Each structure stands twice: as C-alpha cells, then as structure tokens.
Short mmCIF file of C-alpha atoms and ligand atoms in Angstrom, two decimals:
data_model
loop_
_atom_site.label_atom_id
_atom_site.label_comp_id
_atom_site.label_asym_id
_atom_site.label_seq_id
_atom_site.Cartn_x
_atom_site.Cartn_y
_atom_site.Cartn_z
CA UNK A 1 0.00 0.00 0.00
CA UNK A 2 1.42 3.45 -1.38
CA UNK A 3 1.97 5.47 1.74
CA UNK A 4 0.75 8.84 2.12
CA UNK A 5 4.08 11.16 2.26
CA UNK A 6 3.63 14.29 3.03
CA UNK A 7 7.71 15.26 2.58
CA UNK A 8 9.71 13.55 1.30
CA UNK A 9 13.29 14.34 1.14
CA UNK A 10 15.72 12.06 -0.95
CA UNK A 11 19.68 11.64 -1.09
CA UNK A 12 20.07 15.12 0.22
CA UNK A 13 23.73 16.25 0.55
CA UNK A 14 25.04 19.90 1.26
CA UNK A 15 28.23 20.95 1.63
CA UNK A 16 29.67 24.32 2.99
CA UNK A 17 33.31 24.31 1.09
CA UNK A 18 34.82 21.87 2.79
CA UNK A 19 32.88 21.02 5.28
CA UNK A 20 30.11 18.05 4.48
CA UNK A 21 27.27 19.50 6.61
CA UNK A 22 24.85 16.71 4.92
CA UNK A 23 25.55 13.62 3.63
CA UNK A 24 23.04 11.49 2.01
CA UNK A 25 19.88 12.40 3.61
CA UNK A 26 16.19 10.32 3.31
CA UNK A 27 13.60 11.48 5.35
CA UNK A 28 9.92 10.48 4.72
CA UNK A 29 6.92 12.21 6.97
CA UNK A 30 3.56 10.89 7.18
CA UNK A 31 0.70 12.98 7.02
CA UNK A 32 -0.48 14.22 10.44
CA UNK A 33 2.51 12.77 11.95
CA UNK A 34 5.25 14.53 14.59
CA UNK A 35 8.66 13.44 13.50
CA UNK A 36 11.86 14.60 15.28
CA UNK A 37 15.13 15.17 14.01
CA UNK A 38 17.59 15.28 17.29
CA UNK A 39 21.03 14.98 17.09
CA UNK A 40 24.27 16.89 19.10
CA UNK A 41 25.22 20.83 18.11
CA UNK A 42 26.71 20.95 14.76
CA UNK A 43 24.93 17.76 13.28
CA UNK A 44 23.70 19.39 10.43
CA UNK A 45 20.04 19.97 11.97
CA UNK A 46 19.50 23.73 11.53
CA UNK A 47 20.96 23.02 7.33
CA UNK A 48 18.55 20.08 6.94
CA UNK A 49 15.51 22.62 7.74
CA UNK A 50 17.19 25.50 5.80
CA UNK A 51 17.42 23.06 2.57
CA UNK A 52 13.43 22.04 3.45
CA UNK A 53 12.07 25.70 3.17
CA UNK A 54 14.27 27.19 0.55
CA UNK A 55 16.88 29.00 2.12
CA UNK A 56 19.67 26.87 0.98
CA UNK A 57 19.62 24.80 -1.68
CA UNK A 58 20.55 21.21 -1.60
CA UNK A 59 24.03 20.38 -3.80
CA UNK A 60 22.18 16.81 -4.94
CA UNK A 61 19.11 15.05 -3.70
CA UNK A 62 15.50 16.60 -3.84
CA UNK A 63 12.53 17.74 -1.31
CA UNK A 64 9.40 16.84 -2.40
CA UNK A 65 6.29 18.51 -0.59
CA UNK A 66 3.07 16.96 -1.60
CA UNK A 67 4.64 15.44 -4.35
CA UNK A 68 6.07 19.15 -5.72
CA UNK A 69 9.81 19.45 -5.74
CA UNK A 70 11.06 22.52 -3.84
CA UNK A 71 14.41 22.33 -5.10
CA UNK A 72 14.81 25.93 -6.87
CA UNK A 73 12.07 27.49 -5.30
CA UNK A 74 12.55 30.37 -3.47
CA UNK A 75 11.11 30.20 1.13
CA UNK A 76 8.50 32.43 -0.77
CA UNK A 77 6.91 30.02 -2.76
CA UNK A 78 7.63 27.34 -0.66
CA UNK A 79 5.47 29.04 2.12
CA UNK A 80 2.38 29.54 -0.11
CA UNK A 81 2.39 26.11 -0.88
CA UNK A 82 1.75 25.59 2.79
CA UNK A 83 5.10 25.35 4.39
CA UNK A 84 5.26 27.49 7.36
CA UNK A 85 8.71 27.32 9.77
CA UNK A 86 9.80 28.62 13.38
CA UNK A 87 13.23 29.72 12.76
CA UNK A 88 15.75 29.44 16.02
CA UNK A 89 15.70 32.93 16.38
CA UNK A 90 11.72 34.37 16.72
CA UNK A 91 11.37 36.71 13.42
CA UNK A 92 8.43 38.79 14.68
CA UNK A 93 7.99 42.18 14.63
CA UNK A 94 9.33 43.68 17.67
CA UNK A 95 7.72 47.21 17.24
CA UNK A 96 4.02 45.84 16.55
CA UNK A 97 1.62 44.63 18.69
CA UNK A 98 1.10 41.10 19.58
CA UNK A 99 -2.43 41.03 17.30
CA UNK A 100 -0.76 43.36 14.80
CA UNK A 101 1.64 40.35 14.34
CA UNK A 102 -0.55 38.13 14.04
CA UNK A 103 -2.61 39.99 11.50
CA UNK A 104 0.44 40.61 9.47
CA UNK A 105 1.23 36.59 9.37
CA UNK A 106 -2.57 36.58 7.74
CA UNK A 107 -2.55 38.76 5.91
CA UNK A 108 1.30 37.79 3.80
CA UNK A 109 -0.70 34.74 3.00
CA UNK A 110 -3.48 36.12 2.02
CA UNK A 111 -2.06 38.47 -0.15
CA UNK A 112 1.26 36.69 -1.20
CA UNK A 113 3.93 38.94 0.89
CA UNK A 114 4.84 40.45 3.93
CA UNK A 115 2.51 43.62 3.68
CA UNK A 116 3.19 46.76 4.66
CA UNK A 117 0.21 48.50 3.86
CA UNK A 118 -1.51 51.44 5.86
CA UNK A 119 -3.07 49.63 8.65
CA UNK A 120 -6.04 51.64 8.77
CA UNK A 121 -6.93 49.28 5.69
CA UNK A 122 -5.14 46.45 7.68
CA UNK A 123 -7.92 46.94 10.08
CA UNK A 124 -10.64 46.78 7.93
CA UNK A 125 -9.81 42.94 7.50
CA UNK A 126 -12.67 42.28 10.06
CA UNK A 127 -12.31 38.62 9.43
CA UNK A 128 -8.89 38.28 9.48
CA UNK A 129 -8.87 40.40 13.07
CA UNK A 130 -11.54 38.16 14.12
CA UNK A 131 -9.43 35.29 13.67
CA UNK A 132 -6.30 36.55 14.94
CA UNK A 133 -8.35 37.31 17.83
CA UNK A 134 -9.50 33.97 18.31
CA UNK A 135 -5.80 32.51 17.72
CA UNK A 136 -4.67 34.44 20.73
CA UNK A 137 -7.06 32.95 22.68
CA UNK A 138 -5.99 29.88 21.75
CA UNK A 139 -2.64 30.51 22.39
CA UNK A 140 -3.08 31.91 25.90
CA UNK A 141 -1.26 35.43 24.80
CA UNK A 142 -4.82 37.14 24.64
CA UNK A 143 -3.87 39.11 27.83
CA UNK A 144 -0.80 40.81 25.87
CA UNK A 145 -2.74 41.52 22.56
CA UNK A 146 -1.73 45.03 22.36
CA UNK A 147 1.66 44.89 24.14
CA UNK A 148 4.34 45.81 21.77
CA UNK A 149 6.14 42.20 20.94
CA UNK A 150 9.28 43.41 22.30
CA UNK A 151 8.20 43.12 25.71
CA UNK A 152 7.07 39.39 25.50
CA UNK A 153 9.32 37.19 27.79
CA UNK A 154 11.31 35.06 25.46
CA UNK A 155 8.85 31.88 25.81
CA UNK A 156 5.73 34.54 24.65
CA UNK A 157 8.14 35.87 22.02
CA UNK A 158 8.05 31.90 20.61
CA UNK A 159 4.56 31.29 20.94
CA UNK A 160 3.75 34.29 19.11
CA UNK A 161 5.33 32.78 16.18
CA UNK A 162 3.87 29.80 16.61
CA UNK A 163 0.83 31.64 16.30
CA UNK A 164 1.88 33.62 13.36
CA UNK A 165 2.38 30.46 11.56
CA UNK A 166 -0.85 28.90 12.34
CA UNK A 167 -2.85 31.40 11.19
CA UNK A 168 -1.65 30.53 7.44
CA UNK A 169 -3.20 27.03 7.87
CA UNK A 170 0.16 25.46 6.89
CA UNK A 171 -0.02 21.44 6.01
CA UNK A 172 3.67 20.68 7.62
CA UNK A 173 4.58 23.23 10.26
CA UNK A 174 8.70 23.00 10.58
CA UNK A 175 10.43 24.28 14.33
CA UNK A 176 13.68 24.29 15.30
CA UNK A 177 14.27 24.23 18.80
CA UNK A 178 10.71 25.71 20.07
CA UNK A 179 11.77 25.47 23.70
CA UNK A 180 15.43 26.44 23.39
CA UNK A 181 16.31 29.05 26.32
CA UNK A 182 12.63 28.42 27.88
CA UNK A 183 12.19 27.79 31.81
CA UNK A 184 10.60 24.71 32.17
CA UNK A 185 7.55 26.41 33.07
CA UNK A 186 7.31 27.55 29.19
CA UNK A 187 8.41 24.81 27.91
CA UNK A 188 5.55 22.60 29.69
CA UNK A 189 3.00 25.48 28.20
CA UNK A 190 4.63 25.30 24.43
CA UNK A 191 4.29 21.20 24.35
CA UNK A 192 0.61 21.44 25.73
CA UNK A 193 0.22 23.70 22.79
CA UNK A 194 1.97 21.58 20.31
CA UNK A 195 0.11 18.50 21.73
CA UNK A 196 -3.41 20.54 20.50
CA UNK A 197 -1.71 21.41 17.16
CA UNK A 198 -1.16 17.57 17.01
CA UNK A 199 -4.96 16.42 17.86
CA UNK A 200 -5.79 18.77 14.74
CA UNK A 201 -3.89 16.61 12.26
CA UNK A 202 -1.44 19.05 11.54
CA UNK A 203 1.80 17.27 9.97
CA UNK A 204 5.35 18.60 11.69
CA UNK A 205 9.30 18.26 11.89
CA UNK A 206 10.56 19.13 14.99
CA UNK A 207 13.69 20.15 15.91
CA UNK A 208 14.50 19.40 19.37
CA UNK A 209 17.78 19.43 21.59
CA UNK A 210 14.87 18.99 25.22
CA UNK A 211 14.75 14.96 25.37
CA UNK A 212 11.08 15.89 27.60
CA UNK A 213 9.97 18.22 24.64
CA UNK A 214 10.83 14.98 21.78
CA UNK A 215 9.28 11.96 23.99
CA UNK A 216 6.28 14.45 24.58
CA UNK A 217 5.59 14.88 21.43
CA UNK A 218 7.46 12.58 18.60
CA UNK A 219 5.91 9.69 16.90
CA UNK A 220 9.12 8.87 15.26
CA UNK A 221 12.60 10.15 15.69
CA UNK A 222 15.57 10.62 13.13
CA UNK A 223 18.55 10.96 14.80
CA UNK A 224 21.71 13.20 13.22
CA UNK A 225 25.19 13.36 13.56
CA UNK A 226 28.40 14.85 11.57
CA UNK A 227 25.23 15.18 9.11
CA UNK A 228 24.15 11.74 8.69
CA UNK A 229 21.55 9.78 10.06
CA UNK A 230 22.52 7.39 12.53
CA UNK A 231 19.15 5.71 13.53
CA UNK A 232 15.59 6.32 12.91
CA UNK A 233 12.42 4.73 15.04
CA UNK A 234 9.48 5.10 17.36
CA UNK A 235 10.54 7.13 20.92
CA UNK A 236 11.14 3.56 22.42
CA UNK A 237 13.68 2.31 19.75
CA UNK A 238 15.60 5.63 19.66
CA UNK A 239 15.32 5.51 23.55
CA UNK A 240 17.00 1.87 24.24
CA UNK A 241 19.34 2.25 20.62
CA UNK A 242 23.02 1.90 21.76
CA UNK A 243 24.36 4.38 18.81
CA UNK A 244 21.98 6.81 19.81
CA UNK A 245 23.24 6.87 23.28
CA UNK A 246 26.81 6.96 22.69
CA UNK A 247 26.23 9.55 19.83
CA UNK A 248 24.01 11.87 21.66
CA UNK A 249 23.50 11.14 24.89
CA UNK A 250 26.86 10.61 25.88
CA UNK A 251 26.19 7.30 27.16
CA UNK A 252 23.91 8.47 29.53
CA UNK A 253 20.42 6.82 29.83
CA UNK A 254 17.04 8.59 28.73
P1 LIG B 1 22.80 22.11 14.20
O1 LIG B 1 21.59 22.90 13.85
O2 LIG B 1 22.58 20.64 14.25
O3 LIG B 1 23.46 22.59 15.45
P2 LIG B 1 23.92 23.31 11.79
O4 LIG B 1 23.07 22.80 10.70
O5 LIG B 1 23.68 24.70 12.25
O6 LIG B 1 23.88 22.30 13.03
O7 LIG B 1 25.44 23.23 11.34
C1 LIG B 1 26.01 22.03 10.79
C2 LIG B 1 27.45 22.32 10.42
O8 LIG B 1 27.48 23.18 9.28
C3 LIG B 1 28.24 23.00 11.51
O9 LIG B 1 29.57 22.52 11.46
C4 LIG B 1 28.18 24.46 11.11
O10 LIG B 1 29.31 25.16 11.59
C5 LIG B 1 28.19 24.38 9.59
N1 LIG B 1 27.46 25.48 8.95
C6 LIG B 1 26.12 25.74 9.11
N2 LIG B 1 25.76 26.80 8.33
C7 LIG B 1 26.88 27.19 7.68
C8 LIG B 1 27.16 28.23 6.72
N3 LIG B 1 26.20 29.06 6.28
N4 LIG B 1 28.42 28.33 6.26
C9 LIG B 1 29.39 27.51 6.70
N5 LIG B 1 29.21 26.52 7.58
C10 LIG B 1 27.98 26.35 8.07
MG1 LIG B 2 20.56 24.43 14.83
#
C-alpha cells in the first residue's frame, strides 16, 4: 500500500566548502505525523531545515512537498504552498503589537507577501482580526494583545510565532528548537500547545535538543550526527538504541 508522504526528502547532501554538513539524507513524513530530528550541536540539523524551506539549496538530492519538488524554489513560494517554519531565532515584529503580528502573518498569505500596507486598511480585515483574535485565545497570549512584541518574555516571544504560523493554515509546520532558552515552566506550556496542534492533524518536523519536549511529542525520531543519520524509530527504539546513546546522549540513559 502506497503510503501517504507528506515530505519527502531524498539523497540530500550539502556541503559548505569543505565542510560536508549533509551527507546522504532520506527522510519520509507521514501525514499528520510529529517526526523529530535530534542529534548533538553541529549535526547538520539547523541546514537540513534551511534546505526544506528554501533558504539553501541542496548540492544533490530533492525535497518533495506533496509530491512538488522545492528544489529551486525560493522560502516564498515554498510558504504559499503551505510550508510554514519557526526559525531558532523568533522573526516577529518587535515594534508591533502582539495582534498586529498576528494579523500581518494573515494577511502575507493572504495576499502573497509580507505587507506593509496602511493599517487603517489592515484593520478593515474584520475577518482576518476576528481570527487573529480567536488565535490568541488559543494561544493563551490574549492578555498581551496590544503589548508591543518586544516586551514578550522570550517563551511569549516563541509562541507568538507559533501563532503567526498557524494562522496561514500550513499542512507541515517546521520548528527548530521551540523550547530552546525556555524555563521549564514555558516549555511545559509550548508542548501542551503543540500537543493541540497535534490532535488537529497538523503534519510537523521538529527540531528538538529537550529529550522531555521529543518523547512528549514525537511519533518517530531521526537521529543526526556529523550530518548523517545514525538511527531512525518510534521514541522507544531511539530511547533503548546503543548508537543513539553513545552519539548523543553521551552514554547516559534517557
Ligand atoms: P545544528 O543545527 O545541528 O546545530 P547546523 O546545521 O547549524 O547544526 O550546522 C552544521 C554544520 O554546518 C556545523 O559545522 C556548522 O558550523 C556548519 N554550517 C552551518 N551553516 C553554515 C554556513 N552558512 N556556512 C558555513 N558553515 C555552516
Ligand atoms: Mg541548529
């Protein structure tokens, strides 16, 4: 039975001069699925996402999205096709509201760009405010909805964006490191949140250095490193996988 793929990323290598960031790379993510890429600092994590959602492209190997190659395309396209990402860094707009953020997210994928237009007609999108009103509530950040951004504690500062990419309906939602530099106290809030993105069917790669954040929420695991892929499997396999252990977790146990 033909599987239903929602990415599927083949023989992907990359290269930065000499350095072999990615070597032969096969991912394949089910629709509706959570699948984690983990793997230590420097594995090649933050380059396999980049090559996903168009900002660097791949030396061999292809990404297919819904059965559309996104080799060549530029994070533009990509992202109307229904690709939406949560870089390491938040890229929100620090001098706009929390709703004005929000709206902003709509409206670029409504109208096929970042838009910059007057917002007096920005606020005549009654629907669209409606909805980003709604989103906030969902998100628990309704309380802040007209606090400039910049004063969001760093775990708020993630959220919004999380928000900001939910609002353009993507089909695979891509984050690297969500929780990274959270208290625990955000971090338990952001996986609760990613657990309800998850009972709506939404498909996403996560990247994720918090072991609690990937057993939370992975249904299968890729693990990385020196930019190859040492082991895939369910939480349990990667859990009790000797490589895995000695690669990543030092030996330790999980
Ligand atoms: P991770 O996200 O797993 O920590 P990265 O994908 O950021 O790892 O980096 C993988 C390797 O590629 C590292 O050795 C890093 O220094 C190198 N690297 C990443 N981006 C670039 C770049 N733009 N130019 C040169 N080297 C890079
Ligand atoms: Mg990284």
């Amino acid at each position: 039975m033909a599987q239903n793929f929602v990415l599927n990323v083949s023989d992907v290598n990359k290269s930065f001069g000499g350095l072999q960031a990615l070597t032969n790379i096969n991912l394949q993510i089910e629709e509706g699925k959570t699948h984690a890429v983990i793997g230590p600092n420097g594995a090649g994590k933050s380059t396999l996402l980049n090559t996903v959602i168009g900002r660097l492209a791949p030396d061999t190997g292809s990404v297919l999205f819904d059965g559309v190659n996104l080799t060549g395309k530029t994070a533009h396209q990509i992202n109307q096709l229904g690709v939406a990402r949560v870089f390491q860094t938040p890229e929100i707009f620090l001098d706009l509201t929390v709703l004005q953020n929000i709206e902003i997210a709509a409206l670029a994928k409504r109208d096929g760009a970042f838009s910059f237009k007057p917002f007096r007609s920005m606020f005549s999108e009654t629907k669209i405010q409606q909805e980003a009103v709604d989103m906030l509530d969902d998100m628990g950040l309704h309380h802040l909805r007209d606090h400039p951004a910049a004063n969001l504690s760093r775990g708020d500062k993630r959220r919004l964006e999380i928000a900001m990419c939910l609002i353009q309906h993507p089909r695979l939602l891509l984050l690297d490191e969500p929780t990274a530099g959270m208290a625990r106290h955000d971090t338990n809030r952001t996986i609760d949140l990613l657990q309800r993105i998850k009972a709506r069917g939404m498909t996403k790669v996560i990247i994720e250095h918090d072991m609690h954040v990937v057993f939370s929420l992975a249904d299968w695991i890729s693990v990385l490193a020196q930019g190859a892929i040492i082991a895939e499997g369910t939480p349990e396999d990667i859990k009790g996988n000797p490589k895995v252990q000695e690669a990543y977790l030092g030996g330790t146990e999980v």
